[in-house]
Coordinates of C-alpha atoms in Angstrom, one line a residue:
M86 CA -70.9 -31.0 11.9
S87 CA -74.0 -29.4 10.4
E88 CA -74.8 -29.9 6.7
T89 CA -74.3 -26.1 6.2
A90 CA -70.9 -26.1 7.9
S91 CA -69.7 -29.2 6.0
A92 CA -70.6 -27.5 2.7
K93 CA -68.2 -24.7 3.3
T94 CA -64.9 -24.7 1.5
P95 CA -62.0 -25.0 4.0
V96 CA -59.2 -22.4 3.7
D97 CA -56.1 -22.9 5.8
F98 CA -54.2 -19.7 6.5
W99 CA -50.8 -19.4 8.0
F100 CA -49.7 -16.1 9.4
D101 CA -47.1 -14.3 11.4
P102 CA -48.6 -11.2 13.1
L103 CA -45.5 -9.3 12.3
C104 CA -46.1 -9.3 8.5
P105 CA -48.1 -6.4 7.0
W106 CA -48.7 -8.4 3.8
A107 CA -50.2 -11.3 5.7
W108 CA -52.4 -8.9 7.5
M109 CA -53.7 -7.5 4.2
T110 CA -54.4 -10.9 2.8
S111 CA -56.1 -12.0 6.0
R112 CA -58.5 -9.1 5.8
W113 CA -59.3 -10.1 2.2
V114 CA -60.0 -13.7 3.1
L115 CA -62.4 -12.6 5.9
E116 CA -64.2 -10.4 3.3
V117 CA -64.5 -13.5 1.1
E118 CA -66.2 -15.3 4.0
K119 CA -69.0 -12.8 3.6
V120 CA -69.6 -13.5 -0.1
R121 CA -68.5 -17.1 -0.6
D122 CA -69.2 -20.3 1.4
I123 CA -65.7 -20.7 2.9
E124 CA -64.4 -21.4 6.4
V125 CA -61.0 -20.0 7.3
R126 CA -58.9 -22.0 9.7
W127 CA -56.0 -20.1 11.2
H128 CA -52.5 -21.4 11.8
L129 CA -49.3 -19.8 13.1
M130 CA -46.0 -19.6 11.2
S131 CA -42.9 -17.6 12.1
L132 CA -40.7 -15.4 10.0
A133 CA -38.1 -15.8 12.7
V134 CA -38.1 -19.6 12.2
L135 CA -38.2 -19.2 8.4
N136 CA -35.1 -17.1 8.4
E137 CA -33.1 -18.4 11.4
D138 CA -30.5 -20.2 9.2
K139 CA -29.9 -17.3 6.8
L140 CA -29.8 -14.2 9.1
D141 CA -26.3 -13.3 7.8
E142 CA -27.7 -13.0 4.3
L143 CA -30.5 -10.5 5.2
P144 CA -30.4 -6.7 5.2
E145 CA -29.3 -5.4 8.6
Q146 CA -32.6 -3.7 9.4
Y147 CA -34.7 -6.8 8.6
R148 CA -32.3 -9.0 10.6
E149 CA -32.6 -6.8 13.6
L150 CA -36.4 -6.8 13.3
L151 CA -36.4 -10.6 13.3
E152 CA -33.9 -11.0 16.1
K153 CA -35.5 -8.4 18.4
K154 CA -39.2 -8.4 17.7
A155 CA -40.3 -11.4 15.8
W156 CA -40.1 -14.1 18.5
G157 CA -42.1 -12.6 21.3
P158 CA -45.5 -12.3 19.5
V159 CA -45.5 -15.8 18.0
R160 CA -44.5 -17.3 21.4
V161 CA -47.5 -15.6 23.0
V162 CA -49.8 -16.6 20.2
I163 CA -48.8 -20.3 20.2
A164 CA -49.2 -20.3 24.0
A165 CA -52.7 -18.9 23.6
Q166 CA -53.5 -21.7 21.1
E167 CA -52.1 -24.5 23.2
E168 CA -53.8 -23.3 26.5
H169 CA -57.1 -22.0 25.1
G170 CA -57.6 -23.8 21.8
A171 CA -57.1 -23.0 18.2
D172 CA -60.5 -21.2 18.0
V173 CA -58.9 -18.2 19.7
L174 CA -56.5 -17.6 16.9
G175 CA -58.8 -15.7 14.5
D176 CA -59.9 -13.1 17.1
L177 CA -56.4 -12.8 18.6
Y178 CA -54.9 -12.2 15.2
T179 CA -57.5 -9.5 14.4
A180 CA -56.7 -7.8 17.7
L181 CA -53.0 -8.0 17.1
G182 CA -53.1 -6.9 13.5
T183 CA -55.4 -4.0 14.2
R184 CA -53.0 -2.7 16.9
I185 CA -49.7 -3.6 15.1
H186 CA -50.6 -2.4 11.6
N187 CA -53.7 -0.3 11.5
Q188 CA -52.9 1.7 14.6
G189 CA -49.1 1.6 14.1
E190 CA -48.3 0.3 17.6
G191 CA -45.8 -2.2 16.3
P192 CA -45.0 -5.7 17.7
E193 CA -44.2 -4.5 21.2
K194 CA -44.9 -6.2 24.5
D195 CA -47.5 -3.6 25.5
T196 CA -49.2 -4.1 22.1
V197 CA -49.5 -7.8 22.5
A198 CA -50.6 -7.5 26.1
A199 CA -53.3 -5.1 25.1
A200 CA -54.5 -7.4 22.3
L201 CA -54.8 -10.3 24.8
K202 CA -57.0 -8.0 26.9
D203 CA -59.1 -7.1 23.8
V204 CA -60.1 -10.7 23.3
G205 CA -60.4 -11.7 26.9
L206 CA -57.3 -13.8 27.2
P207 CA -55.2 -13.8 30.4
E208 CA -52.3 -11.5 30.7
S209 CA -50.3 -14.4 32.1
L210 CA -49.7 -15.5 28.5
M211 CA -47.2 -12.7 28.3
E212 CA -44.9 -14.9 30.5
H213 CA -44.1 -16.8 27.2
W214 CA -42.6 -13.7 25.5
D215 CA -38.9 -14.5 26.2
G216 CA -39.3 -18.3 25.9
T217 CA -42.0 -20.9 25.8
P218 CA -42.3 -24.6 26.3
Y219 CA -44.6 -24.6 23.3
E220 CA -41.7 -23.9 20.8
P221 CA -42.1 -27.5 19.4
Q222 CA -45.7 -26.7 18.6
L223 CA -44.8 -23.4 17.0
R224 CA -42.2 -25.1 14.8
A225 CA -44.6 -27.9 13.9
S226 CA -47.3 -25.4 12.9
H227 CA -44.8 -23.5 10.8
K228 CA -43.5 -26.7 9.2
E229 CA -47.0 -27.8 8.3
G230 CA -47.6 -24.7 6.2
I231 CA -44.1 -24.6 4.7
D232 CA -44.2 -28.3 3.8
K233 CA -47.3 -27.6 1.8
V234 CA -45.9 -24.6 -0.2
G235 CA -42.1 -25.0 -0.2
Q236 CA -39.2 -23.1 1.2
E237 CA -39.0 -20.2 -1.3
V238 CA -41.8 -18.1 0.3
G239 CA -42.8 -16.1 3.3
T240 CA -46.1 -15.3 4.9
P241 CA -49.0 -15.6 4.3
V242 CA -49.5 -19.1 3.1
I243 CA -53.0 -20.3 2.2
A244 CA -54.1 -23.8 1.3
V245 CA -57.3 -24.4 -0.8
P246 CA -58.8 -27.5 -2.4
G247 CA -57.4 -28.4 -5.8
A248 CA -59.1 -30.1 -8.7
D249 CA -58.8 -33.6 -7.0
G250 CA -59.8 -32.3 -3.6
E251 CA -56.2 -32.4 -2.2
Q252 CA -54.9 -29.1 -0.8
I253 CA -52.9 -26.8 -3.0
A254 CA -50.9 -24.1 -1.1
F255 CA -49.7 -20.7 -2.3
F256 CA -47.8 -17.8 -0.9
G257 CA -50.2 -14.9 -1.0
P258 CA -52.2 -13.6 -2.7
V259 CA -50.2 -10.4 -2.0
V260 CA -52.6 -7.5 -2.5
T261 CA -53.1 -3.9 -1.4
P262 CA -55.5 -2.5 -0.4
A263 CA -57.5 -5.5 0.7
P264 CA -60.4 -6.0 -1.8
K265 CA -63.9 -5.6 -0.6
G266 CA -67.2 -7.1 -1.8
E267 CA -67.3 -8.4 -5.4
D268 CA -63.7 -7.6 -5.9
A269 CA -62.8 -9.9 -3.0
A270 CA -65.0 -12.6 -4.5
K271 CA -63.3 -12.2 -8.0
L272 CA -59.8 -12.6 -6.4
W273 CA -61.0 -15.7 -4.5
D274 CA -62.6 -17.2 -7.6
G275 CA -59.3 -16.7 -9.5
T276 CA -57.4 -18.3 -6.6
L277 CA -59.5 -21.4 -6.9
A278 CA -59.2 -21.3 -10.7
V279 CA -55.4 -21.4 -10.7
A280 CA -55.4 -24.0 -7.9
S281 CA -57.5 -26.3 -10.2
V282 CA -54.8 -26.3 -12.9
P283 CA -52.2 -29.1 -12.4
G284 CA -48.7 -27.8 -12.6
F285 CA -49.6 -24.2 -12.0
Y286 CA -47.0 -22.5 -9.8
E287 CA -46.6 -18.8 -10.0
I288 CA -47.9 -15.4 -11.2
K289 CA -45.9 -12.4 -10.1
R290 CA -45.2 -8.8 -10.8
T291 CA -43.0 -6.2 -9.0
R292 CA -44.7 -4.5 -6.1
T293 CA -44.9 -0.7 -6.6
K294 CA -47.0 0.1 -3.4
G295 CA -46.6 -0.6 0.2
P296 CA -49.5 -2.0 2.4
D297 CA -52.5 0.3 2.4
F298 CA -54.5 -0.1 5.6
S299 CA -56.9 2.8 4.9
N300 CA -60.0 0.7 4.2
L301 CA -59.5 -1.7 7.1

């Protein structure tokens, strides 16, 4: 590893391509890469896995979304990771999120197939849509992120270095629209600041706006 690369602050980011809030946060952290010396490392988590033991407690519309549309995309993405390496995740996530969220295509089979084509991955990965031998790897990736942050969260999860160098993980930051330039840097600096305080857990307020993709 080069001296320049090793000097970058590692940021581990867990996402489910279904989640619009994770998409917003991911665009923010990529903006931070332009203004701070960080290196984002992408990991997959799954809202379907997260909620599989509490489906009966969820609103009907959300339950149907998880049951009918949440599994296929993450199965394809984990297959891409296992067969083509973790380095494909960033570009594939960008292609998926752009189509699913920015262009409003939703997490459909045609959308995922088109995203694979966008980044030069084989269409044969779509064979994993209805089931994949890589489910243990999917669950392991999900568990890694959740074990760092706890069970009372969703996606995204980010992990950053704390005061002693050990990783501190958070759900979020949840923000809309995704900050740009110096605003992105300020939010990043604040994220590191709270991560450096032992015992810090949560800042939260009620969301009054939905995801705003207009500047992406």
